[in-house]
Short mmCIF file of C-alpha atoms and ligand atoms in Angstrom, two decimals:
data_model
loop_
_atom_site.label_atom_id
_atom_site.label_comp_id
_atom_site.label_asym_id
_atom_site.label_seq_id
_atom_site.Cartn_x
_atom_site.Cartn_y
_atom_site.Cartn_z
CA UNK A 135 50.80 -60.47 -105.24
CA UNK A 136 48.34 -58.44 -107.25
CA UNK A 137 49.75 -57.30 -110.54
CA UNK A 138 49.56 -53.55 -110.62
CA UNK A 139 51.44 -53.28 -113.89
CA UNK A 140 49.89 -50.20 -115.45
CA UNK A 141 47.55 -50.62 -118.41
CA UNK A 142 46.39 -48.00 -120.95
CA UNK A 143 43.29 -47.26 -118.83
CA UNK A 144 45.39 -46.46 -115.76
CA UNK A 145 46.51 -42.95 -114.88
CA UNK A 146 49.10 -41.72 -112.38
CA UNK A 147 47.85 -38.63 -110.54
CA UNK A 148 50.65 -36.56 -109.02
CA UNK A 149 49.40 -34.18 -106.35
CA UNK A 150 51.10 -30.85 -105.57
CA UNK A 151 54.82 -31.69 -105.86
CA UNK A 152 55.70 -28.02 -105.50
CA UNK A 153 58.56 -26.09 -103.92
CA UNK A 154 56.44 -24.73 -101.07
CA UNK A 155 55.62 -28.26 -99.88
CA UNK A 156 59.23 -29.43 -99.83
CA UNK A 157 61.98 -28.56 -97.32
CA UNK A 158 62.79 -24.84 -97.51
CA UNK A 159 59.27 -24.03 -98.75
CA UNK A 160 56.58 -21.98 -97.04
CA UNK A 161 54.50 -24.99 -96.00
CA UNK A 162 57.23 -27.61 -96.00
CA UNK A 163 56.12 -31.19 -95.49
CA UNK A 164 58.70 -33.13 -93.45
CA UNK A 165 60.76 -35.23 -95.87
CA UNK A 166 58.52 -33.99 -98.70
CA UNK A 167 61.33 -34.14 -101.24
CA UNK A 168 61.73 -37.89 -100.57
CA UNK A 169 58.78 -38.45 -102.91
CA UNK A 170 60.63 -36.94 -105.87
CA UNK A 171 62.85 -39.92 -106.87
CA UNK A 172 60.06 -42.40 -106.10
CA UNK A 173 57.68 -40.51 -108.39
CA UNK A 174 60.41 -40.15 -111.00
CA UNK A 175 60.63 -43.93 -111.31
CA UNK A 176 56.81 -44.25 -111.43
CA UNK A 177 56.59 -41.74 -114.28
CA UNK A 178 58.31 -44.24 -116.57
CA UNK A 179 55.81 -46.99 -115.74
CA UNK A 180 52.60 -45.18 -116.70
CA UNK A 181 51.35 -44.35 -120.18
CA UNK A 182 49.28 -41.53 -118.72
CA UNK A 183 50.04 -38.93 -116.06
CA UNK A 184 48.14 -35.93 -114.76
CA UNK A 185 49.41 -33.49 -112.13
CA UNK A 186 47.82 -30.94 -109.84
CA UNK A 187 49.25 -27.61 -108.75
CA UNK A 188 48.05 -25.72 -105.66
CA UNK A 189 47.56 -22.22 -107.12
CA UNK A 190 46.39 -19.48 -104.77
CA UNK A 191 45.98 -15.76 -105.33
CA UNK A 192 47.80 -13.54 -102.79
CA UNK A 193 45.51 -13.02 -99.76
CA UNK A 194 43.79 -16.31 -100.32
CA UNK A 195 41.10 -17.14 -97.74
CA UNK A 196 43.06 -20.22 -96.57
CA UNK A 197 46.03 -18.09 -95.48
CA UNK A 198 46.15 -17.21 -91.76
CA UNK A 199 47.49 -13.83 -92.85
CA UNK A 200 44.21 -13.10 -94.65
CA UNK A 201 42.18 -13.61 -91.46
CA UNK A 202 41.68 -11.07 -88.67
CA UNK A 203 42.76 -13.25 -85.82
CA UNK A 204 44.18 -16.58 -86.81
CA UNK A 205 47.51 -18.32 -86.51
CA UNK A 206 48.76 -20.79 -89.10
CA UNK A 207 47.50 -24.36 -88.53
CA UNK A 208 44.42 -23.24 -86.57
CA UNK A 209 40.95 -24.23 -87.74
CA UNK A 210 38.48 -21.47 -88.50
CA UNK A 211 34.78 -21.58 -89.36
CA UNK A 212 34.35 -20.87 -93.05
CA UNK A 213 30.87 -20.45 -94.55
CA UNK A 214 31.32 -23.89 -96.07
CA UNK A 215 32.56 -25.55 -92.85
CA UNK A 216 35.79 -25.92 -90.86
CA UNK A 217 38.92 -24.76 -92.66
CA UNK A 218 42.50 -25.08 -91.48
CA UNK A 219 44.44 -21.89 -92.15
CA UNK A 220 47.99 -22.08 -93.46
CA UNK A 221 51.09 -20.00 -93.89
CA UNK A 222 50.97 -18.16 -97.25
CA UNK A 223 51.94 -20.77 -99.84
CA UNK A 224 51.77 -21.60 -103.55
CA UNK A 225 50.99 -18.05 -104.58
CA UNK A 226 50.35 -17.87 -108.32
CA UNK A 227 53.47 -17.10 -110.30
CA UNK A 228 55.93 -17.44 -107.41
CA UNK A 229 58.90 -19.80 -107.11
CA UNK A 230 57.11 -21.59 -104.27
CA UNK A 231 54.21 -22.46 -106.55
CA UNK A 232 56.48 -23.98 -109.20
CA UNK A 233 56.87 -27.73 -109.36
CA UNK A 234 59.87 -29.15 -107.53
CA UNK A 235 62.72 -29.10 -110.05
CA UNK A 236 63.16 -32.87 -109.74
CA UNK A 237 59.59 -33.60 -110.77
CA UNK A 238 59.38 -34.23 -114.54
CA UNK A 239 56.13 -32.35 -114.99
CA UNK A 240 56.66 -32.55 -118.75
CA UNK A 241 55.29 -36.11 -118.48
CA UNK A 242 51.90 -34.73 -117.40
CA UNK A 243 49.21 -34.66 -120.10
CA UNK A 244 47.14 -32.31 -117.97
CA UNK A 245 48.12 -29.91 -115.21
CA UNK A 246 45.12 -29.04 -113.10
CA UNK A 247 45.40 -25.90 -110.99
CA UNK A 248 43.24 -25.62 -107.89
CA UNK A 249 42.57 -23.20 -105.05
CA UNK A 250 42.49 -20.21 -107.43
CA UNK A 251 39.18 -18.82 -106.13
CA UNK A 252 40.04 -16.30 -103.44
CA UNK A 253 37.23 -17.39 -101.09
CA UNK A 254 37.36 -21.21 -101.36
CA UNK A 255 40.20 -23.59 -100.70
CA UNK A 256 40.53 -26.78 -102.73
CA UNK A 257 42.30 -29.78 -101.26
CA UNK A 258 40.72 -32.32 -103.58
CA UNK A 259 41.58 -32.42 -107.26
CA UNK A 260 37.88 -33.08 -107.94
CA UNK A 261 35.89 -30.75 -105.65
CA UNK A 262 36.68 -27.49 -103.91
CA UNK A 263 36.34 -27.32 -100.12
CA UNK A 264 32.70 -26.27 -100.27
CA UNK A 265 32.38 -29.91 -101.49
CA UNK A 266 30.05 -28.69 -104.30
CA UNK A 267 32.17 -26.84 -106.83
CA UNK A 268 33.68 -29.27 -109.31
CA UNK A 269 37.12 -28.77 -110.82
CA UNK A 270 36.19 -30.66 -114.00
CA UNK A 271 38.77 -33.41 -113.45
CA UNK A 272 36.26 -36.27 -113.12
CA UNK A 273 34.75 -35.40 -116.49
CA UNK A 274 38.18 -35.18 -118.10
CA UNK A 275 39.37 -38.51 -116.72
CA UNK A 276 36.10 -40.23 -117.63
CA UNK A 277 36.19 -38.86 -121.15
CA UNK A 278 39.74 -40.17 -121.46
CA UNK A 279 38.46 -43.63 -120.48
CA UNK A 280 40.60 -44.06 -117.36
CA UNK A 281 39.41 -46.61 -114.80
CA UNK A 282 42.18 -46.92 -112.19
CA UNK A 283 43.81 -43.86 -110.67
CA UNK A 284 47.12 -44.18 -108.81
CA UNK A 285 47.80 -41.33 -106.40
CA UNK A 286 51.12 -39.95 -105.17
CA UNK A 287 52.50 -36.61 -103.95
CA UNK A 288 51.85 -34.13 -101.15
CA UNK A 289 50.34 -34.11 -98.67
CA UNK A 290 48.96 -37.57 -97.80
CA UNK A 291 46.56 -36.22 -95.16
CA UNK A 292 45.16 -33.22 -97.09
CA UNK A 293 45.23 -32.96 -100.86
CA UNK A 294 46.04 -36.61 -101.54
CA UNK A 295 43.43 -37.85 -99.06
CA UNK A 296 40.54 -35.76 -100.40
CA UNK A 297 41.49 -36.55 -103.99
CA UNK A 298 41.50 -40.30 -103.28
CA UNK A 299 38.14 -40.19 -101.52
CA UNK A 300 36.54 -38.13 -104.27
CA UNK A 301 37.98 -40.38 -106.98
CA UNK A 302 36.18 -43.32 -105.35
CA UNK A 303 32.95 -41.31 -105.09
CA UNK A 304 33.24 -40.51 -108.78
CA UNK A 305 33.43 -44.22 -109.59
CA UNK A 306 37.15 -44.68 -110.24
CA UNK A 307 39.27 -47.34 -108.56
CA UNK A 308 41.77 -45.49 -106.37
CA UNK A 309 45.20 -46.63 -105.25
CA UNK A 310 47.36 -44.80 -102.74
CA UNK A 311 51.07 -45.32 -103.43
CA UNK A 312 52.01 -44.82 -99.82
CA UNK A 313 55.77 -44.45 -100.11
CA UNK A 314 55.31 -41.90 -102.91
CA UNK A 315 53.48 -39.56 -100.48
CA UNK A 316 54.38 -37.65 -97.33
CA UNK A 317 52.08 -36.08 -94.72
CA UNK A 318 51.75 -32.79 -92.85
CA UNK A 319 50.36 -34.72 -89.83
CA UNK A 320 48.51 -32.11 -87.77
CA UNK A 321 46.98 -33.58 -84.58
CA UNK A 322 46.77 -37.12 -85.89
CA UNK A 323 45.59 -36.14 -89.35
CA UNK A 324 47.73 -38.81 -91.05
CA UNK A 325 46.14 -41.71 -89.13
CA UNK A 326 42.69 -40.20 -89.68
CA UNK A 327 43.36 -39.85 -93.39
CA UNK A 328 44.61 -43.43 -93.80
CA UNK A 329 41.57 -44.76 -91.92
CA UNK A 330 39.21 -42.65 -94.03
CA UNK A 331 40.82 -43.78 -97.29
CA UNK A 332 40.71 -47.44 -96.20
CA UNK A 333 37.06 -47.08 -95.21
CA UNK A 334 36.22 -45.45 -98.54
CA UNK A 335 37.72 -48.42 -100.38
CA UNK A 336 41.12 -47.18 -101.50
CA UNK A 337 43.88 -49.74 -101.90
CA UNK A 338 47.20 -48.92 -100.31
CA UNK A 339 50.21 -50.12 -102.26
CA UNK A 340 53.96 -49.49 -102.45
CA UNK A 341 55.83 -48.12 -105.45
CA UNK A 342 57.56 -51.50 -105.71
CA UNK A 343 54.15 -53.21 -106.26
CA UNK A 344 54.03 -51.56 -109.66
CA UNK A 345 55.95 -53.98 -111.81
CA UNK A 346 58.81 -52.75 -113.93
C1 VGL B 678 47.82 -28.71 -99.27
C2 VGL B 678 47.41 -27.56 -97.35
C3 VGL B 678 47.14 -26.42 -98.06
C4 VGL B 678 48.20 -30.02 -99.91
C5 VGL B 678 47.53 -27.59 -100.01
O1 VGL B 678 48.69 -30.01 -101.07
O2 VGL B 678 48.04 -31.07 -99.24
N1 VGL B 678 47.73 -28.70 -97.95
N2 VGL B 678 47.21 -26.44 -99.40
ZN1 ZN B 679 46.94 -24.62 -100.48
#
């Protein structure tokens, strides 16, 4: 078995463990809160942790309610390409945008907020959905000297997926801690995401592969 025991150049990246993505939230991921205890144990294994927070203004472009004629979960044509539209979620300053109370966000050295531009969504922690606008995270992680990034959180098939793929493009090694993630799974999007991450060169592991 490969030894995934974290080293000082490893970083755990916790994606969007927020109230709106857990049961009872506005864009609840089925079983989304199941990641909370798994991530809690991982937090003690890593020297370094960063977290992302989906952080939209009211009336954000990605909300179905901001479009003339769209229902949540439909795909619309944005100027930058296809965009799924969602129920209003993770609105800046609301309870739904806060981290899940079981997630020890105090362990995070950096909290990166994304999706704050009213006209562009941002699934990836590295690039907004126009696939051009950088969030600055790659520069930060590189400057910190991190080499291997271990991803967990919500949702596997959207924000985790795009973050993993972009991490690889940016030259990091990327690991998907599968049982520390849950998916939205729209029309087969989970299978598509796993295939895309595999193809891009991500390694899929389990939380138990990270030695105590
Ligand atoms: C996410 C849809 C919309 C995610 C964020 O965190 O995966 N998905 N906004
Ligand atoms: Zn969002």
